[in-house]
Tab-separated table of C-alpha atoms in Angstrom:
chain	number	residue	atom	x	y	z
Q	1	UNK	CA	-47.998	15.139	-89.677
Q	2	UNK	CA	-49.896	17.972	-88.090
Q	3	UNK	CA	-53.213	16.929	-86.135
Q	4	UNK	CA	-55.945	19.379	-85.129
Q	5	UNK	CA	-56.728	17.310	-82.384
Q	6	UNK	CA	-55.288	17.597	-79.508
Q	7	UNK	CA	-56.283	14.955	-76.135
Q	8	UNK	CA	-56.118	16.147	-72.801
Q	9	UNK	CA	-52.034	16.562	-71.032
Q	10	UNK	CA	-50.601	13.524	-69.854
Q	11	UNK	CA	-49.501	15.343	-66.938
Q	12	UNK	CA	-51.362	16.677	-63.784
Q	13	UNK	CA	-50.947	20.255	-62.373
Q	14	UNK	CA	-49.516	18.893	-58.700
Q	15	UNK	CA	-46.732	16.550	-60.490
Q	16	UNK	CA	-45.573	19.579	-62.179
Q	17	UNK	CA	-45.452	21.555	-58.846
Q	18	UNK	CA	-43.569	19.024	-57.130
Q	19	UNK	CA	-40.881	18.469	-59.910
Q	20	UNK	CA	-40.026	22.155	-59.356
Q	21	UNK	CA	-39.433	21.776	-55.664
Q	22	UNK	CA	-36.704	22.677	-53.997
Q	23	UNK	CA	-34.302	19.622	-53.951
Q	24	UNK	CA	-35.610	18.489	-57.678
Q	25	UNK	CA	-33.640	17.277	-60.586
Q	26	UNK	CA	-33.436	18.491	-64.123
Q	27	UNK	CA	-33.126	15.502	-66.148
Q	28	UNK	CA	-30.345	15.833	-68.967
Q	29	UNK	CA	-31.266	15.779	-72.261
Q	30	UNK	CA	-31.871	12.501	-73.974
Q	31	UNK	CA	-30.659	11.953	-77.439
Q	32	UNK	CA	-33.733	12.251	-79.184
Q	33	UNK	CA	-34.366	15.396	-77.608
Q	34	UNK	CA	-30.854	16.323	-78.464
Q	35	UNK	CA	-30.796	15.992	-81.943
Q	36	UNK	CA	-34.074	17.779	-82.298
Q	37	UNK	CA	-32.232	20.708	-80.848
Q	38	UNK	CA	-29.131	19.941	-82.794
Q	39	UNK	CA	-31.188	20.373	-86.126
Q	40	UNK	CA	-32.843	23.619	-84.500
Q	41	UNK	CA	-29.434	25.166	-84.255
Q	42	UNK	CA	-27.846	24.060	-88.001
Q	43	UNK	CA	-31.749	25.891	-89.155
Q	44	UNK	CA	-30.012	28.756	-86.946
Q	45	UNK	CA	-27.094	28.021	-89.259
Q	46	UNK	CA	-28.265	28.012	-92.247
Q	47	UNK	CA	-30.199	31.594	-91.922
Q	48	UNK	CA	-27.073	33.020	-90.818
Q	49	UNK	CA	-25.371	31.595	-93.997
Q	50	UNK	CA	-27.877	33.209	-96.190
Q	51	UNK	CA	-30.124	35.673	-97.005
Q	52	UNK	CA	-32.553	35.212	-94.969
Q	53	UNK	CA	-33.843	37.252	-91.721
Q	54	UNK	CA	-34.524	36.297	-88.466
Q	55	UNK	CA	-36.430	38.137	-85.626
Q	56	UNK	CA	-33.956	39.006	-82.960
Q	57	UNK	CA	-31.246	38.167	-84.973
Q	58	UNK	CA	-30.163	39.154	-88.142
Q	59	UNK	CA	-33.208	41.924	-86.796
Q	60	UNK	CA	-33.519	44.287	-83.789
Q	61	UNK	CA	-36.238	43.787	-81.556
Q	62	UNK	CA	-40.375	44.563	-81.392
Q	63	UNK	CA	-40.719	47.943	-83.173
Q	64	UNK	CA	-37.488	47.768	-83.913
Q	65	UNK	CA	-37.705	44.403	-86.262
Q	66	UNK	CA	-36.819	47.092	-89.454
Q	67	UNK	CA	-33.815	47.875	-88.820
Q	68	UNK	CA	-30.725	45.296	-88.541
Q	69	UNK	CA	-29.274	43.864	-85.617
Q	70	UNK	CA	-25.977	44.053	-84.198
Q	71	UNK	CA	-23.176	42.172	-85.749
Q	72	UNK	CA	-22.372	40.739	-82.682
Q	73	UNK	CA	-24.649	37.978	-81.181
Q	74	UNK	CA	-23.364	38.861	-77.861
Q	75	UNK	CA	-24.067	42.116	-78.058
Q	76	UNK	CA	-27.725	42.179	-79.327
Q	77	UNK	CA	-27.900	39.334	-76.813
Q	78	UNK	CA	-27.211	41.103	-73.941
Q	79	UNK	CA	-29.007	45.170	-75.312
Q	80	UNK	CA	-32.059	42.650	-75.280
Q	81	UNK	CA	-31.400	41.564	-71.727
Q	82	UNK	CA	-30.517	44.873	-70.315
Q	83	UNK	CA	-32.713	47.395	-71.880
Q	84	UNK	CA	-35.769	44.778	-70.728
Q	85	UNK	CA	-34.375	44.867	-67.028
Q	86	UNK	CA	-36.978	47.264	-66.092
Q	87	UNK	CA	-39.136	44.930	-63.333
Q	88	UNK	CA	-39.925	46.549	-60.081
Q	89	UNK	CA	-41.647	45.698	-56.661
Q	90	UNK	CA	-41.069	42.728	-54.265
Q	91	UNK	CA	-39.847	39.399	-55.455
Q	92	UNK	CA	-41.394	36.377	-56.545
Q	93	UNK	CA	-41.131	33.763	-53.609
Q	94	UNK	CA	-37.933	31.557	-54.208
Q	95	UNK	CA	-40.392	28.608	-55.437
Q	96	UNK	CA	-42.791	30.546	-57.841
Q	97	UNK	CA	-38.706	31.324	-59.334
Q	98	UNK	CA	-37.775	27.839	-59.482
Q	99	UNK	CA	-41.036	27.115	-61.667
Q	100	UNK	CA	-40.452	29.952	-63.581
Q	101	UNK	CA	-36.905	28.417	-64.795
Q	102	UNK	CA	-38.541	24.992	-64.666
Q	103	UNK	CA	-41.130	26.109	-67.380
Q	104	UNK	CA	-38.719	28.092	-69.415
Q	105	UNK	CA	-36.393	24.999	-69.525
Q	106	UNK	CA	-38.878	23.014	-70.687
Q	107	UNK	CA	-39.723	25.134	-73.351
Q	108	UNK	CA	-36.556	25.441	-74.530
Q	109	UNK	CA	-35.525	21.824	-74.724
Q	110	UNK	CA	-38.215	20.635	-77.014
Q	111	UNK	CA	-35.716	22.195	-80.311
Q	112	UNK	CA	-38.249	24.795	-81.277
Q	113	UNK	CA	-35.627	27.401	-80.003
Q	114	UNK	CA	-33.005	26.851	-81.472
Q	115	UNK	CA	-30.643	26.537	-78.008
Q	116	UNK	CA	-28.300	23.420	-78.606
Q	117	UNK	CA	-28.439	20.925	-76.280
Q	118	UNK	CA	-24.610	21.683	-74.179
Q	119	UNK	CA	-26.390	25.257	-73.674
Q	120	UNK	CA	-28.660	24.157	-71.915
Q	121	UNK	CA	-27.513	20.995	-69.831
Q	122	UNK	CA	-25.477	24.136	-68.093
Q	123	UNK	CA	-28.838	26.301	-67.492
Q	124	UNK	CA	-29.904	22.870	-66.342
Q	125	UNK	CA	-27.192	22.382	-64.595
Q	126	UNK	CA	-27.747	25.768	-62.517
Q	127	UNK	CA	-30.945	25.299	-61.761
Q	128	UNK	CA	-30.004	21.426	-60.206
Q	129	UNK	CA	-27.118	23.118	-58.480
Q	130	UNK	CA	-30.159	25.160	-56.336
Q	131	UNK	CA	-29.338	28.310	-58.382
Q	132	UNK	CA	-32.426	30.544	-58.129
Q	133	UNK	CA	-33.088	33.852	-59.636
Q	134	UNK	CA	-35.035	37.381	-57.838
Q	135	UNK	CA	-37.226	37.742	-59.869
Q	136	UNK	CA	-38.838	41.003	-59.610
Q	137	UNK	CA	-43.215	40.959	-60.000
Q	138	UNK	CA	-43.973	43.490	-62.120
Q	139	UNK	CA	-43.856	45.810	-64.959
Q	140	UNK	CA	-44.880	42.941	-67.358
Q	141	UNK	CA	-47.588	43.340	-70.039
Q	142	UNK	CA	-47.450	39.605	-70.472
Q	143	UNK	CA	-47.237	39.823	-74.490
Q	144	UNK	CA	-44.184	39.204	-76.145
Q	145	UNK	CA	-43.803	37.095	-73.109
Q	146	UNK	CA	-43.180	37.907	-69.539
Q	147	UNK	CA	-40.072	39.987	-70.915
Q	148	UNK	CA	-38.893	41.967	-68.438
Q	149	UNK	CA	-38.819	39.592	-65.162
Q	150	UNK	CA	-37.285	36.932	-67.383
Q	151	UNK	CA	-35.114	40.068	-68.461
Q	152	UNK	CA	-33.898	40.093	-64.789
Q	153	UNK	CA	-33.391	36.395	-64.018
Q	154	UNK	CA	-31.375	35.808	-67.205
Q	155	UNK	CA	-29.551	38.789	-65.566
Q	156	UNK	CA	-28.908	37.135	-62.654
Q	157	UNK	CA	-27.664	33.668	-64.585
Q	158	UNK	CA	-25.039	36.495	-65.791
Q	159	UNK	CA	-24.408	37.064	-62.624
Q	160	UNK	CA	-25.352	40.770	-62.436
Q	161	UNK	CA	-28.599	41.271	-60.432
Q	162	UNK	CA	-29.624	38.743	-57.123
Q	163	UNK	CA	-30.407	35.522	-56.368
Q	164	UNK	CA	-31.691	33.571	-53.907
Q	165	UNK	CA	-29.598	31.435	-50.863
Q	166	UNK	CA	-31.007	28.409	-49.784
Q	167	UNK	CA	-29.115	27.245	-46.112
Q	168	UNK	CA	-28.999	23.924	-44.802
Q	169	UNK	CA	-32.427	24.740	-42.494
Q	170	UNK	CA	-34.074	25.725	-46.034
Q	171	UNK	CA	-34.224	29.442	-45.115
Q	172	UNK	CA	-34.098	31.695	-48.025
Q	173	UNK	CA	-31.372	34.565	-48.325
Q	174	UNK	CA	-30.997	37.348	-50.871
Q	175	UNK	CA	-27.583	37.541	-52.279
Q	176	UNK	CA	-25.936	39.548	-55.330
Q	177	UNK	CA	-25.864	37.272	-58.124
Q	178	UNK	CA	-22.485	36.662	-58.487
Q	179	UNK	CA	-21.820	35.921	-55.014
Q	180	UNK	CA	-24.658	32.933	-55.159
Q	181	UNK	CA	-22.600	31.582	-58.813
Q	182	UNK	CA	-19.212	31.156	-57.135
Q	183	UNK	CA	-21.346	29.329	-54.091
Q	184	UNK	CA	-21.919	26.261	-56.051
Q	185	UNK	CA	-19.094	27.092	-58.289
Q	186	UNK	CA	-20.537	28.101	-61.401
Q	187	UNK	CA	-19.683	30.440	-64.009
Q	188	UNK	CA	-22.124	33.463	-65.251
Q	189	UNK	CA	-24.004	32.917	-68.441
Q	190	UNK	CA	-23.161	33.691	-72.041
Q	191	UNK	CA	-26.297	34.796	-73.354
Q	192	UNK	CA	-26.030	34.975	-77.152
Q	193	UNK	CA	-28.896	36.580	-79.562
Q	194	UNK	CA	-31.321	33.406	-79.931
Q	195	UNK	CA	-30.503	32.216	-76.146
Q	196	UNK	CA	-31.810	35.343	-75.064
Q	197	UNK	CA	-34.464	35.598	-77.017
Q	198	UNK	CA	-35.059	32.284	-76.945
Q	199	UNK	CA	-34.634	32.540	-72.494
Q	200	UNK	CA	-37.389	35.611	-72.001
Q	201	UNK	CA	-39.564	34.927	-74.735
Q	202	UNK	CA	-41.794	32.772	-72.591
Q	203	UNK	CA	-44.946	32.901	-70.891
Q	204	UNK	CA	-43.526	31.134	-67.610
Q	205	UNK	CA	-43.764	33.730	-64.864
Q	206	UNK	CA	-47.422	34.803	-65.313
Q	207	UNK	CA	-47.745	30.953	-65.826
Q	208	UNK	CA	-46.046	29.562	-62.502
Q	209	UNK	CA	-48.172	32.267	-60.546
Q	210	UNK	CA	-51.334	31.064	-62.161
Q	211	UNK	CA	-50.468	27.389	-61.702
Q	212	UNK	CA	-49.426	28.175	-57.829
Q	213	UNK	CA	-52.790	30.001	-56.949
Q	214	UNK	CA	-54.621	27.284	-58.663
Q	215	UNK	CA	-53.631	24.690	-56.524
Q	216	UNK	CA	-53.850	26.918	-53.228
Q	217	UNK	CA	-57.846	27.769	-54.743
Q	218	UNK	CA	-58.461	23.736	-54.680
Q	219	UNK	CA	-56.912	23.789	-51.534
Q	220	UNK	CA	-59.612	26.746	-49.860
Q	221	UNK	CA	-61.939	24.179	-51.816
Q	222	UNK	CA	-61.105	21.350	-49.542
Q	223	UNK	CA	-60.940	23.472	-46.524
Q	224	UNK	CA	-64.589	24.859	-47.058
Q	225	UNK	CA	-65.541	21.229	-47.880
Q	226	UNK	CA	-64.581	20.164	-44.131
Q	227	UNK	CA	-65.705	23.292	-42.547
Q	228	UNK	CA	-69.057	23.089	-44.385
Q	229	UNK	CA	-69.656	19.560	-42.878
Q	230	UNK	CA	-68.713	20.784	-39.549
Q	231	UNK	CA	-71.111	23.467	-39.498
Q	232	UNK	CA	-73.847	20.880	-40.871
Q	233	UNK	CA	-72.568	18.472	-37.660
Q	234	UNK	CA	-72.736	21.725	-35.466
Q	235	UNK	CA	-75.760	22.887	-36.017
Q	236	UNK	CA	-77.640	19.767	-36.619
Q	237	UNK	CA	-78.707	20.251	-40.117
Q	238	UNK	CA	-80.332	18.055	-42.420
Q	239	UNK	CA	-78.023	15.562	-44.884
Q	240	UNK	CA	-80.176	15.357	-48.130
Q	241	UNK	CA	-78.530	18.067	-49.896
Q	242	UNK	CA	-75.062	15.957	-49.613
Q	243	UNK	CA	-76.966	13.344	-50.818
Q	244	UNK	CA	-74.972	11.939	-53.856
Q	245	UNK	CA	-79.081	11.023	-55.603
Q	246	UNK	CA	-78.806	14.989	-55.609
Q	247	UNK	CA	-75.675	15.139	-57.447
Q	248	UNK	CA	-76.659	12.408	-59.815
Q	249	UNK	CA	-79.761	13.897	-61.636
Q	250	UNK	CA	-77.942	17.136	-62.155
Q	251	UNK	CA	-74.462	14.997	-63.868
Q	252	UNK	CA	-72.121	17.722	-62.822
Q	253	UNK	CA	-68.876	15.774	-61.564
Q	254	UNK	CA	-67.962	18.870	-59.811
Q	255	UNK	CA	-70.804	18.854	-57.740
Q	256	UNK	CA	-70.578	15.423	-57.354
Q	257	UNK	CA	-67.021	15.640	-55.665
Q	258	UNK	CA	-67.868	18.187	-53.949
Q	259	UNK	CA	-70.899	16.053	-51.832
Q	260	UNK	CA	-68.872	13.293	-50.993
Q	261	UNK	CA	-65.656	15.418	-49.734
Q	262	UNK	CA	-68.605	17.251	-47.879
Q	263	UNK	CA	-70.515	13.305	-46.421
Q	264	UNK	CA	-66.799	12.055	-45.732
Q	265	UNK	CA	-66.413	15.192	-42.729
Q	266	UNK	CA	-69.845	14.402	-41.209
Q	267	UNK	CA	-70.296	11.926	-38.557
Q	268	UNK	CA	-72.352	8.485	-39.108
Q	269	UNK	CA	-75.918	9.023	-38.709
Q	270	UNK	CA	-76.001	12.693	-39.264
Q	271	UNK	CA	-79.930	13.611	-38.546
Q	272	UNK	CA	-82.107	17.083	-38.859
Q	273	UNK	CA	-82.384	18.567	-35.772
Q	274	UNK	CA	-86.009	19.127	-35.403
Q	275	UNK	CA	-85.624	22.643	-34.882
Q	276	UNK	CA	-83.570	23.034	-37.700
Q	277	UNK	CA	-85.355	24.367	-40.865
Q	278	UNK	CA	-86.424	21.673	-43.383
Q	279	UNK	CA	-84.433	23.754	-45.980
Q	280	UNK	CA	-80.902	25.174	-45.098
Q	281	UNK	CA	-79.784	28.709	-46.063
Q	282	UNK	CA	-78.175	28.083	-49.923
Q	283	UNK	CA	-74.680	29.401	-47.842
Q	284	UNK	CA	-75.506	25.150	-46.319
Q	285	UNK	CA	-77.250	23.635	-48.480
Q	286	UNK	CA	-75.889	24.994	-52.301
Q	287	UNK	CA	-72.293	24.426	-50.794
Q	288	UNK	CA	-72.366	21.400	-53.036
Q	289	UNK	CA	-72.943	23.467	-56.206
Q	290	UNK	CA	-70.730	26.097	-55.305
Q	291	UNK	CA	-67.695	24.211	-54.735
Q	292	UNK	CA	-68.490	22.302	-57.200
Q	293	UNK	CA	-68.334	24.432	-60.137
Q	294	UNK	CA	-65.833	25.971	-59.246
Q	295	UNK	CA	-63.699	22.501	-59.217
Q	296	UNK	CA	-65.202	21.735	-62.829
Q	297	UNK	CA	-63.801	25.248	-63.869
Q	298	UNK	CA	-60.483	24.201	-62.300
Q	299	UNK	CA	-60.246	20.787	-63.621
Q	300	UNK	CA	-60.871	22.746	-66.791
Q	301	UNK	CA	-57.941	25.606	-66.647
Q	302	UNK	CA	-55.660	22.797	-65.608
Q	303	UNK	CA	-55.921	21.117	-69.052
Q	304	UNK	CA	-54.731	25.041	-70.840
Q	305	UNK	CA	-52.188	25.392	-67.842
Q	306	UNK	CA	-50.554	22.135	-68.278
Q	307	UNK	CA	-50.491	22.502	-71.718
Q	308	UNK	CA	-49.142	25.299	-71.610
Q	309	UNK	CA	-46.434	23.992	-69.212
Q	310	UNK	CA	-45.169	21.698	-71.133
Q	311	UNK	CA	-45.502	23.095	-74.686
Q	312	UNK	CA	-43.099	25.603	-76.415
Q	313	UNK	CA	-43.719	29.635	-75.865
Q	314	UNK	CA	-41.541	31.394	-78.326
Q	315	UNK	CA	-40.880	33.465	-81.424
Q	316	UNK	CA	-39.708	32.533	-84.076
Q	317	UNK	CA	-40.072	28.398	-83.298
Q	318	UNK	CA	-38.072	26.214	-85.611
Q	319	UNK	CA	-40.168	23.141	-87.374
Q	320	UNK	CA	-39.725	20.907	-89.516
Q	321	UNK	CA	-36.994	22.927	-91.141
Q	322	UNK	CA	-38.445	26.474	-91.206
Q	323	UNK	CA	-38.208	29.198	-88.918
Q	324	UNK	CA	-42.106	30.646	-87.731
Q	325	UNK	CA	-42.286	33.933	-86.982
Q	326	UNK	CA	-45.781	34.260	-85.147
Q	327	UNK	CA	-46.371	35.112	-80.967
Q	328	UNK	CA	-46.355	31.862	-79.013
Q	329	UNK	CA	-45.202	34.349	-76.317
Q	330	UNK	CA	-48.557	35.336	-76.186
Q	331	UNK	CA	-50.355	34.948	-72.752
Q	332	UNK	CA	-53.677	34.959	-73.256
Q	333	UNK	CA	-53.947	31.262	-72.794
Q	334	UNK	CA	-52.613	31.806	-69.192
Q	335	UNK	CA	-54.529	35.440	-69.100
Q	336	UNK	CA	-58.167	34.118	-69.012
Q	337	UNK	CA	-57.336	31.467	-66.684
Q	338	UNK	CA	-55.767	33.326	-64.163
Q	339	UNK	CA	-58.878	36.075	-64.773
Q	340	UNK	CA	-61.602	32.657	-63.985
Q	341	UNK	CA	-59.703	31.288	-61.144
Q	342	UNK	CA	-59.887	34.408	-59.772
Q	343	UNK	CA	-63.314	34.608	-59.938
Q	344	UNK	CA	-63.538	31.104	-58.711
Q	345	UNK	CA	-61.893	32.402	-55.822
Q	346	UNK	CA	-63.729	35.202	-54.905
Q	347	UNK	CA	-67.371	32.385	-55.015
Q	348	UNK	CA	-65.003	29.891	-52.157
Q	349	UNK	CA	-64.046	33.302	-49.995
Q	350	UNK	CA	-68.066	34.151	-50.696
Q	351	UNK	CA	-69.688	31.367	-48.988
Q	352	UNK	CA	-67.221	30.637	-46.328
Q	353	UNK	CA	-67.781	34.575	-45.181
Q	354	UNK	CA	-71.375	33.598	-45.551
Q	355	UNK	CA	-71.188	30.194	-43.474
Q	356	UNK	CA	-69.773	32.369	-40.174
Q	357	UNK	CA	-72.564	35.147	-40.769
Q	358	UNK	CA	-74.511	31.985	-40.405
Q	359	UNK	CA	-72.629	30.518	-37.618
Q	360	UNK	CA	-72.220	34.284	-36.272
Q	361	UNK	CA	-76.657	35.538	-36.678
Q	362	UNK	CA	-78.906	33.787	-33.752
Q	363	UNK	CA	-82.253	33.501	-36.882
Q	364	UNK	CA	-79.569	31.398	-37.923
Q	365	UNK	CA	-77.319	29.420	-35.336
Q	366	UNK	CA	-80.168	28.065	-33.525
Q	367	UNK	CA	-81.048	30.801	-31.273
Q	368	UNK	CA	-77.154	30.853	-29.566
Q	369	UNK	CA	-76.052	35.017	-28.764
Q	370	UNK	CA	-75.659	37.064	-31.510
Q	371	UNK	CA	-71.383	37.036	-32.419
Q	372	UNK	CA	-70.825	33.509	-30.471
Q	373	UNK	CA	-70.599	35.761	-27.125
Q	374	UNK	CA	-71.229	34.224	-24.181
Q	375	UNK	CA	-71.616	37.522	-22.674
Q	376	UNK	CA	-73.631	39.658	-24.956
Q	377	UNK	CA	-73.503	43.454	-24.227
Q	378	UNK	CA	-70.372	42.895	-22.036
Q	379	UNK	CA	-68.933	40.978	-24.636
Q	380	UNK	CA	-68.772	41.189	-28.535
Q	381	UNK	CA	-67.796	37.672	-29.634
Q	382	UNK	CA	-66.908	37.220	-32.868
Q	383	UNK	CA	-68.261	40.381	-34.315
Q	384	UNK	CA	-64.613	42.095	-35.177
Q	385	UNK	CA	-63.495	38.818	-36.885
Q	386	UNK	CA	-66.353	38.657	-38.837
Q	387	UNK	CA	-66.009	42.309	-39.904
Q	388	UNK	CA	-62.153	41.971	-41.485
Q	389	UNK	CA	-64.035	38.953	-43.216
Q	390	UNK	CA	-66.217	40.610	-44.853
Q	391	UNK	CA	-63.430	43.308	-45.306
Q	392	UNK	CA	-61.292	40.833	-46.761
Q	393	UNK	CA	-64.086	39.376	-48.746
Q	394	UNK	CA	-65.067	42.813	-50.702
Q	395	UNK	CA	-61.281	43.323	-51.044
Q	396	UNK	CA	-60.978	39.970	-53.014
Q	397	UNK	CA	-63.503	41.629	-55.065
Q	398	UNK	CA	-61.652	44.242	-55.945
Q	399	UNK	CA	-58.247	42.101	-56.361
Q	400	UNK	CA	-59.736	39.586	-58.860
Q	401	UNK	CA	-61.652	42.028	-61.472
Q	402	UNK	CA	-60.186	40.616	-64.373
Q	403	UNK	CA	-56.923	41.598	-65.745
Q	404	UNK	CA	-57.405	41.386	-69.719
Q	405	UNK	CA	-60.382	44.327	-69.324
Q	406	UNK	CA	-57.605	45.981	-67.906
Q	407	UNK	CA	-55.300	46.152	-71.176
Q	408	UNK	CA	-53.507	49.056	-73.122
Q	409	UNK	CA	-51.453	48.775	-76.741
Q	410	UNK	CA	-48.160	49.700	-76.231
Q	411	UNK	CA	-44.164	49.225	-77.549
Q	412	UNK	CA	-45.200	51.364	-80.374
Q	413	UNK	CA	-47.651	49.470	-82.884
Q	414	UNK	CA	-46.451	47.077	-81.907
Q	415	UNK	CA	-47.700	44.843	-79.104
Q	416	UNK	CA	-51.356	46.392	-79.111
Q	417	UNK	CA	-52.780	43.654	-77.721
Q	418	UNK	CA	-51.657	42.661	-74.808
Q	419	UNK	CA	-53.352	39.855	-71.713
Q	420	UNK	CA	-51.348	41.495	-69.095
Q	421	UNK	CA	-51.198	37.622	-67.483
Q	422	UNK	CA	-49.131	38.496	-64.084
Q	423	UNK	CA	-50.566	41.509	-63.302
Q	424	UNK	CA	-53.648	39.723	-63.645
Q	425	UNK	CA	-52.228	35.950	-61.539
Q	426	UNK	CA	-50.464	37.960	-58.814
Q	427	UNK	CA	-53.548	40.104	-57.497
Q	428	UNK	CA	-55.239	37.124	-57.669
Q	429	UNK	CA	-52.060	35.418	-55.524
Q	430	UNK	CA	-52.791	38.264	-52.906
Q	431	UNK	CA	-56.580	37.081	-53.022
Q	432	UNK	CA	-55.967	33.940	-52.307
Q	433	UNK	CA	-54.058	35.080	-49.245
Q	434	UNK	CA	-57.096	36.826	-47.628
Q	435	UNK	CA	-59.529	34.055	-48.669
Q	436	UNK	CA	-57.184	31.920	-46.205
Q	437	UNK	CA	-58.080	34.054	-43.218
Q	438	UNK	CA	-61.526	33.574	-44.192
Q	439	UNK	CA	-61.411	30.293	-43.983
Q	440	UNK	CA	-59.036	30.202	-40.898
Q	441	UNK	CA	-62.475	33.749	-39.660
Q	442	UNK	CA	-64.695	30.195	-40.313
Q	443	UNK	CA	-62.775	28.071	-38.900
Q	444	UNK	CA	-62.985	30.019	-35.844
Q	445	UNK	CA	-66.993	30.636	-35.967
Q	446	UNK	CA	-67.021	26.918	-35.848
Q	447	UNK	CA	-64.665	26.229	-32.978
Q	448	UNK	CA	-66.606	28.723	-31.006
Q	449	UNK	CA	-69.866	27.177	-31.386
Q	450	UNK	CA	-68.397	24.133	-30.695
Q	451	UNK	CA	-67.018	25.683	-27.490
Q	452	UNK	CA	-70.981	27.099	-26.087
Q	453	UNK	CA	-72.839	24.212	-27.046
Q	454	UNK	CA	-70.416	21.723	-25.390
Q	455	UNK	CA	-69.385	19.882	-28.636
Q	456	UNK	CA	-65.847	20.593	-28.878
Q	457	UNK	CA	-63.676	17.676	-29.454
Q	458	UNK	CA	-60.177	16.573	-28.086
Q	459	UNK	CA	-57.457	14.543	-28.838
Q	460	UNK	CA	-56.071	14.206	-32.851
Q	461	UNK	CA	-57.351	16.058	-35.958
Q	462	UNK	CA	-58.214	19.367	-36.931
Q	463	UNK	CA	-60.626	19.917	-35.130
Q	464	UNK	CA	-59.359	19.116	-31.680
Q	465	UNK	CA	-55.833	21.765	-32.874
Q	466	UNK	CA	-58.462	24.107	-33.277
Q	467	UNK	CA	-60.093	24.381	-30.369
Q	468	UNK	CA	-56.853	24.301	-28.720
Q	469	UNK	CA	-55.493	27.096	-30.526
Q	470	UNK	CA	-58.608	29.186	-30.210
Q	471	UNK	CA	-59.972	28.043	-26.758
Q	472	UNK	CA	-63.966	28.961	-25.153
Q	473	UNK	CA	-63.983	33.129	-25.008
Q	474	UNK	CA	-65.165	34.332	-21.360
Q	475	UNK	CA	-64.343	37.517	-22.536
Q	476	UNK	CA	-63.464	39.317	-25.190
Q	477	UNK	CA	-59.726	38.905	-26.726
Q	478	UNK	CA	-57.634	39.724	-29.450
Q	479	UNK	CA	-58.206	36.973	-31.610
Q	480	UNK	CA	-56.359	37.994	-34.941
Q	481	UNK	CA	-53.290	35.589	-33.891
Q	482	UNK	CA	-56.247	32.499	-33.376
Q	483	UNK	CA	-57.974	33.257	-37.108
Q	484	UNK	CA	-54.101	32.711	-38.593
Q	485	UNK	CA	-53.466	29.673	-36.327
Q	486	UNK	CA	-57.025	28.401	-38.210
Q	487	UNK	CA	-55.842	29.018	-41.133
Q	488	UNK	CA	-53.061	26.995	-40.743
Q	489	UNK	CA	-54.526	24.331	-39.052
Q	490	UNK	CA	-57.225	24.612	-42.702
Q	491	UNK	CA	-54.204	24.600	-44.520
Q	492	UNK	CA	-52.508	21.857	-43.428
Q	493	UNK	CA	-55.369	19.586	-43.312
Q	494	UNK	CA	-56.720	20.418	-47.213
Q	495	UNK	CA	-53.194	19.214	-47.970
Q	496	UNK	CA	-52.924	16.530	-46.325
Q	497	UNK	CA	-56.607	15.292	-47.825
Q	498	UNK	CA	-56.429	16.305	-50.919
Q	499	UNK	CA	-52.504	15.038	-51.337
Q	500	UNK	CA	-54.232	11.952	-50.307
Q	501	UNK	CA	-56.575	11.641	-52.882
Q	502	UNK	CA	-54.430	12.368	-54.839
Q	503	UNK	CA	-51.914	10.043	-53.768
Q	504	UNK	CA	-54.525	6.981	-54.105
Q	505	UNK	CA	-55.252	8.328	-58.190
Q	506	UNK	CA	-58.899	9.360	-56.958
Q	507	UNK	CA	-58.924	12.466	-59.187
Q	508	UNK	CA	-61.695	15.032	-58.809
Q	509	UNK	CA	-63.454	13.572	-60.467
Q	510	UNK	CA	-64.160	9.868	-58.612
């Protein structure tokens, strides 16, 4: 029975990311899964024994569907993979490739792809043994799935191309795929037409990158909330803007969560310094509204991404005894989610950039010297740090231009509407790296402000760690490495805070 009502998925995005970690294990197909998969194979055999036509098996690919396929299913499958192996650019990180294959295998095991459970178990066994293809990041329009990157993954599984090898220390190196297969005592995969098409016909690559970007933007939200609290404390700003009543009267869940995060970072008894204005600039006062709006958007996008990761993206799909030719490989859900995540990321980066500016300007930092230098004129303090942060913010805005607005028709008359989902996800991934550098720059700002006002802390904790990695400025010095150290410390801190919250099953909305 088909129902139009689809509830929120039971899985969480973070759980799926955890399921694809380097030491995770995919379970073999259970009896019910195997039964569904065999039903699809039996349906395929009926097609091949009769007069019915099936895309990619009895007919060609794309606009070549007008022509008959090769009589050899092995030749048809090999040709599919070979002609699509046109990806270029640097490789996706191995953890991304692991997630790509996890998502692809999850799609294929549901019984809608006419893939035998024994074949699936063989792929899963390779994944469990750590086989990780090298996947180039560029060259797909994400419309008939991420064809090019998945073709390179299929090539590696067949013993061609390259794969990642992980040593005992957890370090990854690139090796010929045949060598990587031999290292785990495995044989190359023999791709038949339907199996090959089921593997490359999916949204899994753009989806994997987008899910990782989603996680990073949530961590950025948590980091900037913590930095907001630290700035409020150091400046002596009032805590009213973060009172739970403010969020209560508006009713926006993300705002309530963000304000709680900020309150948790404030010391007990935080009061407004009479020297501070009654109302702070928006970068402080409206931080719950900005961070909260992003958290709400991320929550909405999480449902979409998890559904995609736990559903079947393929064409044609086998359903209740028939093959349905349609377009489940079109990555528009992923593309729009990625575009929105990019826009959200820009808002968090911009907020951090503005808070750094607030700390560096005498008009807003409590009449401390410009750029927090102890030697105005003879020294320039954080001037270079702020200039670079501004550059990063501008570059982020360029990178997160919605990829959906850059679509071009291709593939003859066939792929005339495409989402460019992986292009967009890759750009958002680059923007994420710059956003963390802005967060590191703001980390230096609060650290040097604390030092200048005699409010540095010692001992354990992230603020003491930042104070150790960026000692008080007595004269100008290169600060690039200190920005990166602050970035790393704040990434680890935000990860720990989020992990603790998720482990307690608190969720974003608690």
